Each structure stands twice: as C-alpha cells, then as structure tokens.
C-alpha cells in the first residue's frame, strides 16, 4: 500500500465507521462469511423472480445483514484485530433466530392471532430492536442509534403529565410498541427495508460487479483523457469521475476517499489551494447521489415512498443534477483562470482512443440499464439482467474478463457493501414505526407550518434547515428516509406536489454531508488534502451553491424538473413531458444562469470582476435559474451588461 492509499485508509476509518472491519485470520470464519455473503446475494436475485411473503423476505434481509455485521465489525475499533467474541457469536445466533421465528410463527401471527403479539412475539421483537440498534452503532456510529433510541423512548413517556399538551398521547404497552416494530410492515420491516430488499441491494450488487470489471479505472482514465489537459484539468477530472462513481456506489465519504486519493494530489500539483481541492472532491462525490441513472440507489427508495415510477424520478432529477455539476465545473474553471492554473501535459494523460479501445465496452452495461428502465421493465428485473449483461460484456476484453473467482468476489463484495444501508434502513424503520404509532410526525409538521406563519418561502427555509440537521452525519439513504418522514409532509400543506416535496428534502438531506459543522464528506476531503476541515466545508458549500438554490426554483416552477405535474394533492396523479420548446428554453436559461452565478462567486470571467459586476451577475444568474419569462428577460439583460463590461476590460488588458 503506497503512502496516499495508506493515508486514505486512515481518513476513511476516522470518518466512516463502516471501514473498521474485523481482520479475519481464521479460515473457517473466512469461509463462513464468504458462504453467507454469497448466499445472501443469490437470495436477493432469487426473490426478485420468486417473491416470498413480504415480512418474511424483509426479515431475512435484516437478520442475515445483522449476522454478517456481528462477524465482520467489532464492537470497538480497538478490537478490529481480535477474533469473534462469545457475545458476537451469541448475537450472530440471535440474529438468525429472529427471522427463523417469523417463518415458524408466520401463519399463527397472520391468521390465528391476527397480528396481536403474545409474550414470545414481544421477546423476539425486543431482541430484534436491540440487535438493529447495535449493528447500526457498529457500522455507522452513534448518531442514528441515539436518534432512533430517543424516538423509541417517546411512546413510553408520551402519556405522562410532564409532556407538553401537543405531545400527549394515550398510553402504549409493550405489545403496542414492539408489535408495531416487529410484526408489521410499519416498523423495522417498513417501506425503507422493502426498497432495500427489492431495489437498493440489487443495485449495490450491480455496482460491485462494475467495480470488479474495472469501471472505476475506466471512469478515471476517461475523465483524464477528456479534461486532464484543460484549464484546471485535474479538478475537472475529479468532478467528472467522482460524479460517475458517486452515482453508482451511493457512499459519499467512501467515494471521497476512494477517488480523492488520486485526484486531490493532482489538483494540488497544478496549484489549487489544499482546502479548495478537498472541497472539489467532496462536493462532486456528494452530487453523485442526485445524478441519474442510479442516484446512489436513493431514487428507488423515493419511488417506493411516493408511488412515482423510478423512470419519472430519474428524468425529473436529470436537469437539476446536470446544473449542479455545471456549477461545480464552472467554479473550478473560473478559479483556474483567475489564478492561471493550467492542465496536465498530454504526455501525462491517457489517450481517449486507447481508453475506449481497452475498457470502453464496459459502458455498455450502463446503456443497457437505461434502455431496460426506459422500456418500463420492473426495476429489480433490470438490475438482475444488467448484472448478467455485465458479466457477458466483461468477456469482450482480457483486461476486464470476470471469471468464477471474480464473480464470487463481486457477490461477496455486494453483500458486504449493502450492510450499512440495510442497518440504516432498519434503524430508520424504528423511527417510522414510532411516527406511525404516535402523533409525533404530525406535531413536527404542525410546528414547521406554525413557524412558517403561512408563508411557503419561510416554510421552505425551515424545511431546508430541518433536512440539513436531520441529515447531518448520515449516509444519503437514511438521510432521505428521515427527512421524507419528518419534513416533506409539511410542504403538502402548501399544495406542493409530492415528487417536488421529496426532491426538495432529498437535496438538503444529502447536502448535510458538505454543510458545517458536521460535513463528513468535506472533512474526509480535508484529511487527504491536508487542509482545514471547516474551511474545506465552507468551500464545499460555495461550490454547491447552485444546488442550494435549484430546489427552491423547482418548488416554485416544477417545469425545471422537465415533467408536467398535474394535480397538487399528495398523490402522484400524472407525469408527462412538457412541450419540447419549453424544455429547451428552461435548459438554455438555467445553464446561462448557473454559469453566471459561478462566475460571480469566483469573481472572474475572462478577467477579474469588480464587486459591482459580481453582484449584478449573481442577481442576473439567479433570475435566469428561475424559469419565468419576466425574470429570464431581466436576468439576461443584467448578465449581458456584465459580460459586455468584462469583455471591454479584457480587450483593454490584451491591448495594454
């Protein structure tokens, strides 16, 4: 392991608990984990085509994930080099037992007892809750378990006299609480786990197959070949490669470390400030979660939650995501111009033809996936077909060929990579169960609306803050689930369509990863670059500025999502493409607006901008991002005036 890779691993362990896996020395344990992981992956492929009763397949999904976590992740980081303890072994057995119990008692629970828990049901439910909390603590840290624990405490004390009137409820007994969490699909086995079983796991598995076939190498080389020699080339390479990889793997912090170990030193080499270099990698990696077609698998959770088809969500997310990345690349470009930062020489870069000749065929699985989704093939089927297609395509070239060993490694890697998502979705199910059982969600929504004082804009600001706070320190999928449960319903009171509301909270829940004081992705970038974590965080915010504005724009003007949304109720009634000329107009004005805003932020276009020009250009850019005829006309005038002034200054500099 070279120095940069060793440093990257240290940073990942510092900021991502998921990286602290146990060192497995025993051959029997290695084979047990491998066999269980392979069986776990194949189980998900099997139930895609031959589904089981909902609660049973979800229970297997959670219990086997818990069992693997107890084998792979020690209770403390200091124990990573030690073997499996007696307690880990006991937890492993209990994890499997919780699912076996549901299989044995499934018919009595659903027929004879009608879902009413008996004593053994309650005991197994308590065990399941404890196991989920502990596995989540081991793999993601303390934030999620503490949050879920506080929520779980609420129904136990919600009837006591010291509670505020708005939070008072009827008394709940153990059967009410733990029956909700374990015996129904409204708790641990909620829609969050449902989406994880049906969609998320399969796309994580697909990502593992792409990784084993050399997709990461392809993205890096392709980005270098396309942008490496341009102005500020390495930073543009970081944005492109991190965006692609972030969309597939869905883990912002891990993506920062994985691609940042390569891109950040290159950025520093040509003269980028170390804080800015770390911020570029962080903002690009986080943006991958909003980039179709895979969107870090969060789109599938959104589809399950809203009832809107995945294809519609991916189409709606396309323009905002491209505008976000355009904003990041534009800032990188203007900063390079401002400080005269050149790209890498061509002899240091791979040739585009050679890259495409060697590994270009591995882009075919992505194209195949998009075609399958566009033809309305069920999402789970699409993932399975694409995995098989990836294996076939990998045989086109010796460098990418996947043999039996590589396939087994991909099956194991996919199972391991899914564990953090499964644990997070399961523990978020505790929160969902409490919200469904009590009035807590309604109270939170009422509080947001009350503070908003009847103003949509103020409510949007409060929802933005709530989403960022709720998303701090969390992976993108649990961040979205929590914000969708706790914050998105507040926007329904203002007739904001369901998809727009969920996209709004989705953006800000994800951007919590680059928002100080808990900006995990930015902190990881700073660790690799040697920069200051807080300064890197604020640079990340600056780079992501367009992403903070765009969600407000598509609330007020949903045509920015490039779909017509008819009906304003909390149901997805009809989604269709607007007229082509509307799409073209929105795209052109939004692109000019984002570039203008980026130029204003960096204070540079062809030459340096004065403070007056920056203000004028920023206002004009924001007006152009908002897809309204009047604001577009005013914005275009302001931008034209600024660019004319800047052009004259540029001519004066050249003639001097």
XYZ file of C-alpha atoms in Angstrom:
656
model
C 0.000 0.000 0.000
C 1.550 3.349 -1.050
C 1.559 6.483 1.079
C -1.562 8.102 -0.418
C -3.543 4.846 -0.186
C -2.458 4.381 3.453
C -3.468 7.956 4.262
C -6.798 7.452 2.501
C -7.484 4.342 4.576
C -6.715 6.230 7.807
C -9.093 9.016 6.823
C -11.825 6.576 5.885
C -11.523 4.848 9.251
C -11.638 8.195 11.016
C -14.758 9.494 9.305
C -16.562 6.326 8.234
C -17.225 3.653 10.851
C -18.136 1.253 8.044
C -14.455 0.928 7.132
C -13.444 -0.563 10.509
C -13.887 -4.202 9.557
C -12.519 -7.055 11.587
C -9.264 -8.642 10.456
C -10.269 -12.227 9.696
C -7.440 -14.706 10.322
C -9.409 -17.922 10.896
C -10.017 -19.837 7.689
C -13.322 -21.245 8.990
C -14.584 -17.704 9.691
C -13.456 -16.520 6.266
C -15.361 -19.356 4.596
C -18.425 -18.800 6.794
C -18.567 -15.079 5.936
C -17.928 -15.792 2.255
C -20.556 -18.516 2.012
C -23.138 -16.467 3.904
C -22.432 -13.371 1.769
C -22.737 -15.314 -1.492
C -25.968 -16.970 -0.318
C -27.276 -13.552 0.781
C -26.642 -12.057 -2.673
C -28.164 -15.011 -4.500
C -31.194 -14.899 -2.176
C -31.986 -11.367 -3.388
C -31.685 -12.419 -7.019
C -33.996 -15.389 -6.329
C -36.762 -13.419 -4.584
C -36.721 -10.873 -7.409
C -38.238 -13.522 -9.655
C -39.879 -15.733 -6.986
C -41.002 -13.406 -4.167
C -41.902 -14.642 -0.680
C -44.442 -13.104 1.726
C -43.353 -9.503 2.330
C -42.485 -9.667 6.016
C -40.564 -12.935 5.599
C -38.223 -11.747 2.862
C -37.688 -8.468 4.702
C -36.888 -10.338 7.925
C -34.274 -12.471 6.138
C -32.806 -9.311 4.624
C -32.396 -7.687 8.052
C -31.434 -10.732 10.134
C -28.697 -12.007 7.793
C -27.325 -8.460 7.475
C -27.167 -8.255 11.290
C -25.468 -11.670 11.437
C -22.813 -10.590 8.925
C -22.216 -7.325 10.761
C -21.562 -9.153 14.048
C -18.999 -11.332 12.258
C -17.339 -8.503 10.319
C -17.494 -5.475 12.619
C -16.086 -5.481 16.152
C -17.854 -3.710 18.998
C -14.964 -1.232 19.186
C -12.349 -0.133 16.646
C -9.621 -1.284 19.023
C -10.880 -4.862 18.655
C -10.571 -4.994 14.858
C -7.556 -7.322 15.049
C -9.217 -9.670 17.531
C -11.356 -12.679 16.714
C -15.099 -13.112 17.110
C -16.030 -12.902 20.804
C -18.594 -15.041 22.636
C -21.005 -12.105 22.606
C -20.565 -11.659 18.852
C -21.316 -15.341 18.387
C -24.414 -15.072 20.590
C -25.615 -12.005 18.671
C -24.999 -13.866 15.407
C -27.242 -16.748 16.542
C -29.947 -14.372 17.830
C -29.925 -12.504 14.510
C -30.709 -15.681 12.591
C -33.233 -16.743 15.253
C -35.347 -13.596 14.840
C -36.019 -14.497 11.205
C -36.475 -18.229 11.855
C -39.094 -17.369 14.497
C -41.151 -15.370 11.995
C -41.015 -18.237 9.493
C -42.238 -20.710 12.135
C -44.911 -18.405 13.554
C -45.951 -16.704 10.305
C -49.328 -18.442 9.921
C -50.383 -18.060 13.594
C -49.354 -14.382 13.554
C -51.264 -13.562 10.363
C -54.315 -15.791 10.947
C -54.954 -17.136 14.458
C -53.632 -14.132 16.398
C -54.456 -11.533 13.747
C -51.223 -9.643 14.363
C -51.804 -9.301 18.123
C -48.470 -10.168 19.818
C -48.085 -12.802 22.530
C -45.271 -12.893 25.079
C -42.789 -14.663 22.781
C -43.540 -12.195 19.996
C -42.659 -9.340 22.327
C -39.442 -11.048 23.485
C -38.303 -11.614 19.895
C -39.280 -8.068 18.974
C -37.173 -6.627 21.792
C -34.233 -8.799 20.713
C -34.665 -7.608 17.105
C -34.724 -3.930 18.143
C -31.601 -4.324 20.300
C -29.773 -6.144 17.506
C -30.683 -3.475 14.950
C -29.537 -0.655 17.239
C -26.249 -2.411 17.998
C -25.445 -3.346 14.407
C -26.153 0.201 13.271
C -23.891 1.564 16.015
C -21.104 -0.755 14.917
C -21.282 0.099 11.241
C -22.352 3.780 11.142
C -21.533 5.149 14.586
C -23.694 6.573 17.362
C -25.810 9.219 15.607
C -28.527 7.014 14.090
C -28.965 4.653 17.090
C -29.235 7.571 19.519
C -31.781 9.300 17.286
C -33.803 6.083 16.969
C -33.480 5.425 20.710
C -34.875 8.857 21.568
C -37.787 8.270 19.194
C -38.369 4.809 20.720
C -38.474 6.343 24.192
C -41.305 8.686 23.209
C -44.255 6.198 23.226
C -43.172 5.020 26.703
C -43.445 8.518 28.179
C -45.864 10.267 25.792
C -48.816 9.889 28.206
C -47.060 11.294 31.284
C -48.160 14.596 32.780
C -44.868 16.450 32.269
C -45.179 16.158 28.475
C -46.345 19.268 26.545
C -50.006 19.141 25.514
C -49.134 18.860 21.822
C -47.082 15.703 22.520
C -49.521 13.949 24.864
C -50.912 10.613 23.638
C -52.753 7.626 25.046
C -50.657 5.065 26.991
C -48.949 2.361 24.919
C -47.974 -1.062 26.285
C -45.107 -3.306 25.170
C -47.391 -5.163 22.760
C -48.422 -1.934 21.035
C -44.877 -0.661 20.631
C -42.895 -3.782 19.786
C -45.704 -5.403 17.818
C -45.645 -2.304 15.613
C -41.890 -2.603 15.132
C -41.590 -6.367 14.543
C -44.868 -7.909 13.405
C -45.990 -5.275 10.915
C -44.570 -3.621 7.820
C -44.780 -0.221 9.511
C -41.707 -0.560 11.716
C -38.339 -2.225 11.175
C -39.735 -4.020 8.118
C -41.213 -0.815 6.668
C -41.045 0.508 3.122
C -37.445 1.568 3.764
C -36.385 -2.052 4.185
C -38.814 -3.013 1.409
C -36.963 -0.785 -1.035
C -33.635 -2.060 0.264
C -34.736 -5.656 -0.417
C -36.295 -5.047 -3.815
C -34.065 -2.387 -5.356
C -31.185 -0.996 -3.337
C -29.389 -4.269 -2.635
C -29.514 -5.296 -6.289
C -28.016 -2.013 -7.470
C -25.284 -2.182 -4.837
C -24.579 -5.671 -6.145
C -24.550 -4.271 -9.683
C -22.022 -1.652 -8.539
C -19.827 -4.422 -7.098
C -19.827 -6.216 -10.457
C -18.929 -2.977 -12.255
C -16.106 -2.367 -9.794
C -14.701 -5.869 -10.285
C -14.803 -5.412 -14.047
C -12.709 -2.207 -13.870
C -15.350 0.511 -14.144
C -13.541 2.785 -11.655
C -10.364 2.651 -13.739
C -12.409 3.428 -16.858
C -14.046 6.493 -15.282
C -10.713 7.904 -14.058
C -8.927 7.352 -17.368
C -11.870 8.654 -19.370
C -12.063 11.819 -17.259
C -8.307 12.347 -17.583
C -8.415 11.884 -21.339
C -11.341 14.287 -21.761
C -10.419 17.071 -19.339
C -6.931 16.493 -17.955
C -5.170 18.967 -20.255
C -7.827 21.696 -19.996
C -7.632 24.796 -17.787
C -7.782 23.452 -14.223
C -7.884 19.940 -15.721
C -7.311 17.754 -12.616
C -10.167 19.450 -10.777
C -12.494 18.818 -13.720
C -11.315 15.202 -13.733
C -12.242 14.978 -10.042
C -15.726 16.344 -10.713
C -16.422 14.003 -13.634
C -15.011 10.778 -12.181
C -16.417 11.372 -8.685
C -19.836 12.176 -10.100
C -19.972 8.923 -12.045
C -18.689 6.779 -9.183
C -20.855 8.574 -6.612
C -23.976 7.833 -8.616
C -23.159 4.122 -8.618
C -21.807 3.463 -5.130
C -24.062 5.793 -3.116
C -21.479 6.394 -0.361
C -20.207 9.975 -0.389
C -17.465 9.653 2.229
C -16.094 6.401 0.800
C -16.176 7.960 -2.673
C -14.211 10.998 -1.475
C -11.536 8.723 -0.071
C -11.519 6.286 -2.991
C -11.227 8.810 -5.819
C -9.761 11.645 -3.737
C -6.543 9.727 -3.052
C -5.906 10.047 -6.798
C -7.483 13.402 -7.748
C -6.625 15.646 -4.778
C -2.815 15.348 -5.149
C -3.202 16.149 -8.866
C -5.210 19.300 -8.049
C -2.619 20.450 -5.530
C 0.155 19.706 -8.013
C -1.054 22.293 -10.540
C -1.639 24.953 -7.860
C -5.127 24.580 -6.374
C -5.393 25.542 -2.709
C -5.488 22.432 -0.487
C -8.811 23.425 1.086
C -10.362 24.034 -2.325
C -9.002 20.722 -3.659
C -10.620 18.783 -0.822
C -13.862 20.701 -1.335
C -13.993 19.897 -5.065
C -13.782 16.178 -4.335
C -16.378 16.408 -1.536
C -18.937 18.416 -3.499
C -18.537 16.202 -6.575
C -18.885 12.980 -4.554
C -21.986 14.187 -2.729
C -23.533 15.313 -6.009
C -23.371 11.743 -7.289
C -26.340 10.934 -5.043
C -28.584 13.172 -7.176
C -27.168 12.073 -10.551
C -29.248 9.627 -12.655
C -29.459 6.877 -13.636
C -28.726 5.198 -10.273
C -28.582 8.213 -7.893
C -26.822 6.161 -5.221
C -29.965 3.949 -5.073
C -31.901 6.662 -3.218
C -34.220 7.094 -6.208
C -35.598 3.611 -5.610
C -36.447 4.482 -2.009
C -38.153 7.633 -3.279
C -40.151 5.628 -5.802
C -41.303 3.238 -3.083
C -42.213 6.117 -0.755
C -44.005 8.393 -3.223
C -45.538 5.875 -5.608
C -43.920 7.724 -8.533
C -42.156 5.477 -11.045
C -38.377 5.298 -10.980
C -38.165 6.462 -14.596
C -40.106 9.628 -13.778
C -37.887 10.356 -10.778
C -34.692 9.851 -12.806
C -35.996 12.137 -15.566
C -37.035 14.784 -13.043
C -33.615 14.634 -11.352
C -31.633 14.913 -14.587
C -31.599 18.679 -15.275
C -31.105 19.752 -11.607
C -28.210 17.278 -11.286
C -26.539 18.454 -14.501
C -26.944 22.077 -13.423
C -25.361 21.220 -10.068
C -22.323 19.685 -11.773
C -22.157 22.514 -14.283
C -21.965 24.918 -11.343
C -19.102 22.986 -9.751
C -17.149 22.665 -13.016
C -17.732 26.347 -13.855
C -16.346 27.456 -10.490
C -13.359 25.163 -10.940
C -12.800 26.640 -14.430
C -13.097 30.277 -13.357
C -10.807 29.745 -10.348
C -8.215 28.195 -12.657
C -8.480 31.228 -14.945
C -8.253 33.617 -12.015
C -5.031 32.015 -10.707
C -3.707 30.929 -14.121
C -3.794 27.203 -13.286
C -3.019 25.070 -16.329
C -3.881 21.440 -17.001
C -1.577 18.452 -17.198
C 0.639 17.941 -20.222
C -0.652 15.478 -22.815
C 2.244 13.075 -22.253
C 0.978 12.595 -18.687
C -2.510 11.639 -19.826
C -4.045 8.517 -21.329
C -5.253 8.725 -24.922
C -9.020 8.726 -25.348
C -8.908 6.189 -28.195
C -6.792 3.786 -26.181
C -9.019 4.132 -23.111
C -12.148 3.422 -25.125
C -10.469 0.575 -27.002
C -9.267 -1.050 -23.791
C -12.271 -0.577 -21.485
C -14.890 1.404 -23.390
C -17.108 -1.658 -23.773
C -17.769 -1.522 -20.021
C -20.011 1.500 -20.651
C -22.462 -0.889 -22.335
C -23.984 -2.139 -19.047
C -24.937 1.443 -18.103
C -26.553 1.934 -21.511
C -28.273 -1.451 -21.217
C -29.650 -0.483 -17.778
C -31.037 2.835 -19.056
C -32.696 1.068 -22.006
C -34.278 -1.515 -19.694
C -35.603 1.179 -17.364
C -36.877 3.256 -20.290
C -38.873 0.239 -21.506
C -40.681 0.001 -18.159
C -39.154 -3.360 -17.224
C -39.539 -3.876 -13.434
C -36.597 -2.269 -11.645
C -35.494 -5.452 -9.879
C -35.505 -7.347 -13.176
C -33.462 -4.532 -14.764
C -30.787 -4.835 -12.091
C -30.543 -8.632 -12.409
C -30.485 -8.573 -16.202
C -27.804 -5.858 -16.158
C -25.615 -7.846 -13.738
C -25.759 -10.806 -16.104
C -25.099 -8.490 -19.062
C -22.068 -7.025 -17.232
C -20.548 -10.481 -16.842
C -21.085 -11.206 -20.546
C -19.662 -7.840 -21.665
C -16.621 -8.230 -19.399
C -15.539 -11.175 -21.580
C -15.057 -8.906 -24.578
C -11.551 -7.990 -23.373
C -8.958 -9.870 -21.353
C -8.350 -6.858 -19.068
C -11.949 -6.823 -17.838
C -12.837 -10.521 -18.044
C -14.678 -11.837 -14.984
C -14.006 -15.484 -14.168
C -15.658 -17.584 -11.418
C -13.356 -16.104 -8.759
C -14.187 -12.507 -9.754
C -17.907 -13.306 -9.809
C -17.764 -14.817 -6.314
C -15.758 -11.803 -5.116
C -18.409 -9.478 -6.580
C -21.195 -11.419 -4.835
C -19.321 -11.183 -1.533
C -18.415 -7.522 -2.051
C -22.001 -6.611 -2.946
C -23.315 -8.259 0.225
C -20.718 -6.503 2.389
C -21.283 -3.120 0.729
C -25.026 -3.376 1.399
C -24.703 -3.864 5.151
C -24.511 -0.205 6.137
C -27.566 0.627 4.022
C -29.570 -2.301 5.422
C -28.679 -1.439 9.012
C -29.517 2.224 8.462
C -32.855 1.434 6.784
C -33.742 -0.978 9.597
C -32.974 1.504 12.360
C -34.834 4.240 10.484
C -37.747 1.784 10.492
C -37.869 2.253 14.264
C -38.369 5.981 13.705
C -41.028 5.305 11.052
C -42.788 2.864 13.379
C -42.945 5.409 16.205
C -44.183 8.130 13.846
C -46.913 5.805 12.526
C -47.903 4.694 16.031
C -47.995 8.121 17.669
C -48.727 11.692 16.642
C -45.079 12.745 16.705
C -44.814 13.315 12.952
C -47.988 15.384 12.911
C -46.678 17.560 15.752
C -43.393 18.196 13.937
C -45.223 19.097 10.722
C -47.573 21.422 12.627
C -44.593 23.099 14.296
C -42.887 23.764 10.957
C -46.105 25.154 9.461
C -46.757 27.267 12.555
C -43.274 28.761 12.477
C -43.696 29.340 8.759
C -46.630 31.655 9.539
C -48.476 30.691 6.372
C -45.569 31.615 4.101
C -44.355 28.999 1.621
C -40.903 30.587 1.396
C -40.377 30.646 5.172
C -41.661 27.062 5.414
C -39.200 26.051 2.693
C -36.356 27.672 4.621
C -37.390 25.883 7.833
C -37.754 22.586 5.968
C -34.309 23.109 4.438
C -32.766 23.665 7.883
C -34.644 20.676 9.332
C -33.478 18.452 6.453
C -29.853 19.520 6.850
C -29.950 18.983 10.631
C -31.684 15.602 10.307
C -29.198 14.555 7.621
C -26.019 15.506 9.494
C -23.632 12.605 9.825
C -25.884 10.166 7.963
C -25.462 8.258 4.690
C -27.683 9.528 1.869
C -30.350 6.808 2.044
C -31.235 7.073 5.768
C -30.892 10.860 5.486
C -33.552 10.884 2.761
C -35.857 8.450 4.606
C -35.789 10.513 7.798
C -36.302 13.838 6.036
C -39.067 12.360 3.874
C -40.825 11.086 7.002
C -40.302 14.089 9.257
C -40.090 17.141 6.966
C -41.556 16.551 3.489
C -45.222 16.296 4.634
C -45.082 19.916 5.834
C -44.860 21.089 2.214
C -48.059 19.245 1.315
C -49.998 21.859 3.271
C -48.972 24.373 0.590
C -50.093 22.129 -2.279
C -46.513 21.300 -3.254
C -46.687 18.111 -5.400
C -45.357 15.011 -3.672
C -42.420 14.446 -6.013
C -41.302 18.073 -5.742
C -41.531 17.970 -1.919
C -39.482 14.788 -1.723
C -36.876 16.072 -4.173
C -36.565 19.214 -2.050
C -35.820 17.386 1.223
C -33.702 14.818 -0.628
C -31.323 17.526 -1.860
C -30.825 19.149 1.527
C -30.617 15.878 3.436
C -27.718 14.897 1.167
C -26.055 18.318 1.279
C -25.720 17.883 5.054
C -22.541 15.950 4.154
C -20.889 19.188 2.991
C -22.567 21.586 5.438
C -20.517 22.547 8.530
C -20.318 21.834 11.399
C -20.874 18.111 10.596
C -19.699 17.917 6.990
C -18.330 14.367 6.847
C -17.533 14.340 3.134
C -15.715 17.678 3.362
C -13.812 16.535 6.461
C -12.671 13.397 4.614
C -11.513 15.561 1.697
C -9.623 17.836 4.086
C -7.933 14.829 5.648
C -6.492 13.764 2.309
C -5.582 17.270 1.129
C -4.066 18.306 4.462
C -6.456 21.249 4.647
C -8.564 22.686 7.425
C -11.847 20.715 7.794
C -14.055 23.760 8.409
C -12.513 25.823 5.607
C -12.916 22.857 3.282
C -16.550 22.586 4.395
C -17.251 26.221 3.562
C -15.510 25.890 0.197
C -17.751 22.875 -0.457
C -20.824 24.977 0.325
C -19.589 27.622 -2.078
C -19.047 25.054 -4.845
C -22.511 23.589 -4.228
C -24.235 26.986 -4.196
C -26.316 26.245 -7.310
C -27.525 23.070 -5.607
C -28.863 25.098 -2.691
C -30.802 27.433 -4.999
C -32.196 24.938 -7.523
C -34.548 23.102 -5.079
C -36.326 26.392 -4.308
C -36.671 27.038 -8.006
C -38.304 23.708 -8.806
C -40.770 24.170 -5.935
C -41.966 27.430 -7.468
C -41.529 26.237 -11.057
C -41.815 22.434 -11.379
C -41.123 22.636 -15.129
C -37.444 22.733 -14.143
C -37.915 19.011 -13.447
C -38.774 18.654 -17.165
C -42.111 16.972 -16.400
C -45.661 18.243 -16.216
C -47.204 17.644 -12.812
C -50.980 17.805 -12.933
C -52.694 17.806 -9.599
C -51.394 19.204 -6.343
C -52.517 16.561 -3.875
C -50.144 14.253 -2.002
C -50.544 11.644 -4.724
C -48.699 11.259 -8.000
C -51.561 11.746 -10.459
C -49.995 12.334 -13.853
C -46.484 12.914 -15.070
C -45.612 13.659 -18.682
C -43.072 15.612 -20.711
C -43.883 19.284 -21.356
C -43.561 20.726 -24.847
C -40.043 20.465 -26.314
C -39.668 24.219 -26.745
C -40.363 24.717 -23.024
C -37.635 22.222 -22.166
C -35.117 23.912 -24.472
C -35.944 27.351 -23.046
C -35.604 26.151 -19.434
C -32.305 24.381 -20.192
C -30.726 27.343 -22.020
C -31.679 29.970 -19.426
C -30.757 27.711 -16.490
C -27.344 26.896 -17.966
C -26.553 30.587 -18.547
C -27.808 31.359 -15.037
C -25.640 28.724 -13.344
C -22.516 29.788 -15.279
C -23.196 33.440 -14.410
C -23.672 32.617 -10.731
C -20.443 30.573 -10.688
C -18.569 33.429 -12.333
C -19.911 35.857 -9.730
C -18.898 33.566 -6.856
C -15.321 33.254 -8.151
C -15.103 36.925 -9.201
C -13.761 36.092 -12.641
C -14.964 35.623 -16.213
C -12.427 36.480 -18.900
C -10.775 38.883 -16.446
C -11.401 39.750 -12.791
C -14.843 41.161 -11.902
C -15.433 44.198 -9.703
C -17.707 43.807 -6.665
C -20.493 45.663 -8.533
C -20.194 43.316 -11.521
C -20.263 40.293 -9.214
C -23.469 41.441 -7.526
C -25.090 42.250 -10.865
C -24.019 38.914 -12.353
C -25.201 36.950 -9.280
C -28.644 38.582 -9.344
C -28.915 38.015 -13.089
C -27.826 34.385 -12.717
C -30.419 33.639 -10.022
C -33.133 35.270 -12.144
C -32.177 33.054 -15.078
C -32.237 29.891 -12.965
C -35.850 30.697 -12.073
C -37.796 29.571 -15.179
C -40.150 32.560 -15.513
C -40.408 34.736 -18.642
C -40.130 38.066 -16.791
C -37.208 37.032 -14.567
C -35.462 35.448 -17.550
C -35.647 38.675 -19.538
C -34.390 40.795 -16.647
C -31.674 38.259 -15.827
C -30.497 38.098 -19.428
C -30.198 41.887 -19.557
C -28.145 42.014 -16.349
C -25.860 39.186 -17.484
C -25.406 40.785 -20.939
C -24.441 44.123 -19.365
C -21.872 42.451 -17.090
C -20.353 40.366 -19.857
C -20.113 43.414 -22.131
C -18.261 45.330 -19.393
C -15.996 42.338 -18.764
C -15.312 41.922 -22.482
C -14.226 45.561 -22.787
C -11.941 45.148 -19.755
C -10.496 42.013 -21.324
C -9.772 43.862 -24.570
C -8.083 46.666 -22.613
C -5.868 44.146 -20.788
C -4.862 42.464 -24.045
C -4.078 45.795 -25.720
C -2.089 47.086 -22.759
